[in-house]
PDB file of C-alpha atoms in Angstrom:
ATOM      1  CA  MET I  14       0.000   0.000   0.000  1.00  0.00           C
ATOM      2  CA  ARG I  15       1.341   3.435  -0.942  1.00  0.00           C
ATOM      3  CA  ARG I  16       1.814   5.637   2.122  1.00  0.00           C
ATOM      4  CA  PHE I  17       1.363   9.349   1.589  1.00  0.00           C
ATOM      5  CA  VAL I  18       2.822  11.713   4.173  1.00  0.00           C
ATOM      6  CA  ILE I  19       0.519  14.055   6.086  1.00  0.00           C
ATOM      7  CA  PHE I  20       1.267  16.881   8.515  1.00  0.00           C
ATOM      8  CA  THR I  21      -1.652  17.549  10.880  1.00  0.00           C
ATOM      9  CA  PRO I  22      -0.727  20.362  13.285  1.00  0.00           C
ATOM     10  CA  GLY I  23      -2.982  20.716  16.308  1.00  0.00           C
ATOM     11  CA  CYS I  24      -5.261  17.774  15.523  1.00  0.00           C
ATOM     12  CA  THR I  25      -6.800  15.458  18.089  1.00  0.00           C
ATOM     13  CA  GLU I  26      -5.729  11.848  18.542  1.00  0.00           C
ATOM     14  CA  GLU I  27      -9.054  10.777  17.001  1.00  0.00           C
ATOM     15  CA  ASP I  28      -8.334  12.826  13.855  1.00  0.00           C
ATOM     16  CA  LEU I  29      -4.804  11.432  13.632  1.00  0.00           C
ATOM     17  CA  LYS I  30      -6.153   7.878  13.847  1.00  0.00           C
ATOM     18  CA  VAL I  31      -8.579   8.569  10.982  1.00  0.00           C
ATOM     19  CA  TRP I  32      -5.734   9.689   8.704  1.00  0.00           C
ATOM     20  CA  GLU I  33      -3.549   6.771   9.777  1.00  0.00           C
ATOM     21  CA  ASP I  34      -6.378   4.289   9.137  1.00  0.00           C
ATOM     22  CA  ALA I  35      -6.799   5.764   5.644  1.00  0.00           C
ATOM     23  CA  GLY I  36      -3.167   4.875   4.866  1.00  0.00           C
ATOM     24  CA  PHE I  37      -1.317   8.119   5.578  1.00  0.00           C
ATOM     25  CA  LYS I  38       2.027   8.380   7.365  1.00  0.00           C
ATOM     26  CA  LEU I  39       1.861  11.042  10.074  1.00  0.00           C
ATOM     27  CA  VAL I  40       4.781  13.417  10.581  1.00  0.00           C
ATOM     28  CA  ASP I  41       5.310  16.079  13.194  1.00  0.00           C
ATOM     29  CA  GLU I  42       7.027  19.441  12.954  1.00  0.00           C
ATOM     30  CA  THR I  43      10.430  17.975  13.839  1.00  0.00           C
ATOM     31  CA  SER I  44      10.332  15.818  10.674  1.00  0.00           C
ATOM     32  CA  LEU I  45       9.637  18.642   8.217  1.00  0.00           C
ATOM     33  CA  ASP I  46      13.325  19.288   7.489  1.00  0.00           C
ATOM     34  CA  TYR I  47      13.794  15.833   5.960  1.00  0.00           C
ATOM     35  CA  PRO I  48      13.029  15.841   2.197  1.00  0.00           C
ATOM     36  CA  GLU I  49      11.789  12.228   2.265  1.00  0.00           C
ATOM     37  CA  LEU I  50       9.208  13.235   4.888  1.00  0.00           C
ATOM     38  CA  ARG I  51       7.986  16.339   3.061  1.00  0.00           C
ATOM     39  CA  PRO I  52       4.211  16.181   3.455  1.00  0.00           C
ATOM     40  CA  ASP I  53       1.983  15.345   0.500  1.00  0.00           C
ATOM     41  CA  VAL I  54      -0.913  16.736   2.548  1.00  0.00           C
ATOM     42  CA  ILE I  55      -1.233  19.404   5.219  1.00  0.00           C
ATOM     43  CA  PHE I  56      -4.486  19.108   7.163  1.00  0.00           C
ATOM     44  CA  ILE I  57      -5.342  22.010   9.443  1.00  0.00           C
ATOM     45  CA  CYS I  58      -8.092  21.013  11.869  1.00  0.00           C
ATOM     46  CA  ASP I  59      -8.874  24.506  13.096  1.00  0.00           C
ATOM     47  CA  PHE I  60      -7.555  27.136  10.729  1.00  0.00           C
ATOM     48  CA  LYS I  61      -8.313  29.929  13.234  1.00  0.00           C
ATOM     49  CA  ALA I  62      -5.978  28.518  15.860  1.00  0.00           C
ATOM     50  CA  GLY I  63      -2.808  29.765  14.141  1.00  0.00           C
ATOM     51  CA  VAL I  64      -1.015  26.438  14.631  1.00  0.00           C
ATOM     52  CA  ILE I  65       0.776  26.807  11.308  1.00  0.00           C
ATOM     53  CA  THR I  66       1.891  29.827   9.352  1.00  0.00           C
ATOM     54  CA  TRP I  67       1.126  30.568   5.737  1.00  0.00           C
ATOM     55  CA  GLN I  68       4.898  30.991   5.242  1.00  0.00           C
ATOM     56  CA  LEU I  69       5.507  27.400   6.347  1.00  0.00           C
ATOM     57  CA  ILE I  70       2.804  26.162   3.976  1.00  0.00           C
ATOM     58  CA  SER I  71       4.455  28.132   1.144  1.00  0.00           C
ATOM     59  CA  LYS I  72       7.807  26.584   2.015  1.00  0.00           C
ATOM     60  CA  LEU I  73       6.489  23.007   2.205  1.00  0.00           C
ATOM     61  CA  LEU I  74       4.080  23.423  -0.748  1.00  0.00           C
ATOM     62  CA  PRO I  75       2.135  20.203  -0.248  1.00  0.00           C
ATOM     63  CA  LYS I  76       0.240  18.523  -3.070  1.00  0.00           C
ATOM     64  CA  VAL I  77      -2.947  19.004  -1.040  1.00  0.00           C
ATOM     65  CA  LEU I  78      -3.799  21.582   1.628  1.00  0.00           C
ATOM     66  CA  ILE I  79      -7.002  21.095   3.638  1.00  0.00           C
ATOM     67  CA  LEU I  80      -8.551  23.637   5.992  1.00  0.00           C
ATOM     68  CA  THR I  81     -11.596  22.784   8.086  1.00  0.00           C
ATOM     69  CA  GLY I  82     -14.333  25.116   9.182  1.00  0.00           C
ATOM     70  CA  SER I  83     -17.969  25.164  10.134  1.00  0.00           C
ATOM     71  CA  SER I  84     -20.602  24.935   7.432  1.00  0.00           C
ATOM     72  CA  GLU I  85     -21.394  28.624   8.057  1.00  0.00           C
ATOM     73  CA  GLN I  86     -17.782  29.810   7.793  1.00  0.00           C
ATOM     74  CA  THR I  87     -15.764  28.338   4.951  1.00  0.00           C
ATOM     75  CA  PRO I  88     -12.016  28.820   5.512  1.00  0.00           C
ATOM     76  CA  VAL I  89     -10.207  30.930   2.924  1.00  0.00           C
ATOM     77  CA  ILE I  90      -6.674  30.447   1.632  1.00  0.00           C
ATOM     78  CA  PRO I  91      -4.886  33.828   1.306  1.00  0.00           C
ATOM     79  CA  GLY I  92      -4.351  35.301  -2.172  1.00  0.00           C
ATOM     80  CA  GLU I  93      -0.681  34.472  -2.727  1.00  0.00           C
ATOM     81  CA  LEU I  94      -1.241  30.849  -1.718  1.00  0.00           C
ATOM     82  CA  ALA I  95      -4.604  30.626  -3.459  1.00  0.00           C
ATOM     83  CA  ASP I  96      -2.792  31.389  -6.726  1.00  0.00           C
ATOM     84  CA  LEU I  97      -0.634  28.260  -6.269  1.00  0.00           C
ATOM     85  CA  PHE I  98      -3.516  25.870  -5.647  1.00  0.00           C
ATOM     86  CA  ASN I  99      -6.580  24.667  -7.532  1.00  0.00           C
ATOM     87  CA  LEU I 100      -9.286  25.418  -4.977  1.00  0.00           C
ATOM     88  CA  GLN I 101     -12.495  23.632  -4.134  1.00  0.00           C
ATOM     89  CA  VAL I 102     -14.846  23.426  -1.169  1.00  0.00           C
ATOM     90  CA  ILE I 103     -16.470  20.215   0.010  1.00  0.00           C
ATOM     91  CA  LYS I 104     -19.320  20.636   2.470  1.00  0.00           C
ATOM     92  CA  GLY I 105     -20.411  17.947   4.885  1.00  0.00           C
ATOM     93  CA  GLU I 106     -22.906  18.114   7.750  1.00  0.00           C
ATOM     94  CA  ASN I 107     -21.975  21.155   9.882  1.00  0.00           C
ATOM     95  CA  ILE I 108     -18.432  21.133   8.491  1.00  0.00           C
ATOM     96  CA  SER I 109     -16.702  22.392   5.386  1.00  0.00           C
ATOM     97  CA  PHE I 110     -13.339  21.531   3.919  1.00  0.00           C
ATOM     98  CA  THR I 111     -11.450  24.033   1.781  1.00  0.00           C
ATOM     99  CA  ILE I 112      -9.078  22.034  -0.387  1.00  0.00           C
ATOM    100  CA  GLY I 113      -6.170  23.466  -2.307  1.00  0.00           C
ATOM    101  CA  SER I 114      -4.343  21.154  -4.673  1.00  0.00           C
ATOM    102  CA  THR I 115      -1.301  21.467  -6.921  1.00  0.00           C
ATOM    103  CA  ILE I 116      -2.504  18.357  -8.768  1.00  0.00           C
ATOM    104  CA  GLN I 117      -4.638  18.712 -11.861  1.00  0.00           C
ATOM    105  CA  GLY I 118      -8.260  17.723 -11.263  1.00  0.00           C
ATOM    106  CA  GLN I 119     -10.658  17.801  -8.346  1.00  0.00           C
ATOM    107  CA  VAL I 120     -11.081  15.657  -5.258  1.00  0.00           C
ATOM    108  CA  VAL I 121     -14.267  13.617  -5.609  1.00  0.00           C
ATOM    109  CA  THR I 122     -16.917  14.587  -3.076  1.00  0.00           C
ATOM    110  CA  PRO I 123     -17.097  11.696  -0.619  1.00  0.00           C
ATOM    111  CA  ALA I 124     -20.049   9.317  -0.579  1.00  0.00           C
ATOM    112  CA  TRP I 125     -20.978  10.430   2.932  1.00  0.00           C
ATOM    113  CA  GLU I 126     -23.679   7.809   3.517  1.00  0.00           C
ATOM    114  CA  ILE I 127     -21.213   4.928   3.174  1.00  0.00           C
ATOM    115  CA  TYR I 128     -19.441   6.173   6.303  1.00  0.00           C
ATOM    116  CA  ARG I 129     -22.570   6.611   8.454  1.00  0.00           C
ATOM    117  CA  VAL I 130     -22.415   4.203  11.407  1.00  0.00           C
ATOM    118  CA  SER I 131     -25.682   5.067  13.172  1.00  0.00           C
ATOM    119  CA  ASP I 132     -29.070   6.502  12.211  1.00  0.00           C
ATOM    120  CA  GLY I 133     -28.188   9.976  13.488  1.00  0.00           C
ATOM    121  CA  PRO I 134     -26.215  12.686  11.746  1.00  0.00           C
ATOM    122  CA  LEU I 135     -22.713  11.933  10.535  1.00  0.00           C
ATOM    123  CA  THR I 136     -20.111  12.479  13.236  1.00  0.00           C
ATOM    124  CA  PRO I 137     -17.104  14.690  12.507  1.00  0.00           C
ATOM    125  CA  GLN I 138     -14.900  11.546  12.521  1.00  0.00           C
ATOM    126  CA  GLU I 139     -17.149   9.781   9.991  1.00  0.00           C
ATOM    127  CA  GLN I 140     -16.983  12.828   7.727  1.00  0.00           C
ATOM    128  CA  LEU I 141     -13.222  13.067   8.150  1.00  0.00           C
ATOM    129  CA  GLN I 142     -12.863   9.359   7.292  1.00  0.00           C
ATOM    130  CA  ALA I 143     -14.877   9.909   4.115  1.00  0.00           C
ATOM    131  CA  LEU I 144     -12.703  12.886   3.179  1.00  0.00           C
ATOM    132  CA  ALA I 145      -9.439  11.077   4.040  1.00  0.00           C
ATOM    133  CA  ASP I 146     -10.379   8.180   1.766  1.00  0.00           C
ATOM    134  CA  SER I 147     -11.251  10.597  -1.076  1.00  0.00           C
ATOM    135  CA  ILE I 148      -7.937  12.433  -0.640  1.00  0.00           C
ATOM    136  CA  TYR I 149      -6.035   9.119  -0.630  1.00  0.00           C
ATOM    137  CA  ARG I 150      -7.730   8.039  -3.902  1.00  0.00           C
ATOM    138  CA  PHE I 151      -7.022  11.470  -5.432  1.00  0.00           C
ATOM    139  CA  LEU I 152      -3.302  11.187  -4.612  1.00  0.00           C
ATOM    140  CA  LEU I 153      -3.161   7.576  -5.796  1.00  0.00           C
ATOM    141  CA  GLN I 154      -4.744   8.519  -9.139  1.00  0.00           C
ATOM    142  CA  ASP I 155      -2.019  11.146  -9.549  1.00  0.00           C
ATOM    143  CA  VAL I 156       0.656   8.482  -8.966  1.00  0.00           C
ATOM    144  CA  PHE I 157      -1.015   6.284 -11.604  1.00  0.00           C
ATOM    145  CA  LYS I 158      -1.014   9.204 -14.092  1.00  0.00           C
ATOM    146  CA  GLU I 159       2.659   9.985 -13.416  1.00  0.00           C
ATOM    147  CA  THR I 160       3.596   6.313 -13.807  1.00  0.00           C
ATOM    148  CA  ALA I 161       1.688   5.995 -17.082  1.00  0.00           C
ATOM    149  CA  GLU I 162       3.343   9.152 -18.437  1.00  0.00           C
ATOM    150  CA  TRP I 163       6.805   7.942 -17.393  1.00  0.00           C
ATOM    151  CA  CYS I 164       6.248   4.489 -18.921  1.00  0.00           C
ATOM    152  CA  GLY I 165       5.014   6.077 -22.144  1.00  0.00           C
ATOM    153  CA  HIS I 166       8.065   8.328 -22.253  1.00  0.00           C
ATOM    154  CA  MET I 167      10.489   5.471 -21.565  1.00  0.00           C
ATOM    155  CA  SER I 168       8.964   3.256 -24.247  1.00  0.00           C
ATOM    156  CA  SER I 169       9.352   6.075 -26.777  1.00  0.00           C
ATOM    157  CA  VAL I 170      13.006   6.565 -25.756  1.00  0.00           C
ATOM    158  CA  VAL I 171      13.997   2.898 -25.505  1.00  0.00           C
ATOM    159  CA  GLY I 172      11.726   1.556 -28.220  1.00  0.00           C
ATOM    160  CA  PRO I 173      10.235  -1.922 -28.451  1.00  0.00           C
ATOM    161  CA  MET I 174      12.191  -4.694 -26.801  1.00  0.00           C
TER     162      MET I 174
END
């Protein structure tokens, strides 16, 4: 299984477990200086808390940046960073996710109902699990595209064997 790296500053243990269960490798701030641990995803649980600076995000430039907010207040990525990312908003029940991506295409809106455990409203963890799985598939599709392009290039350079 391909393990994508995620940096999740200020998140709860429950949130971290969701990302880990989806197949992501968690890194903390002390690991950010190692190129092999550069995060593919930065997930900011509470964008108002100031747990990470926009300068650090610019420096790390993840493939996917996710900010969470309430359904009434959608988080906004500042102008200079917004220009670097393809932006989209995915709304769940009482939660919204602002997603910035440097990858071509859009993250598929999760099939929320698949993740519902009880008859009540979706819990924040169920919604996060749905989103984490969608983000994982989005990143995996990008790897497949890159591999197909590389194989096509190599076969044109090397020729038939």
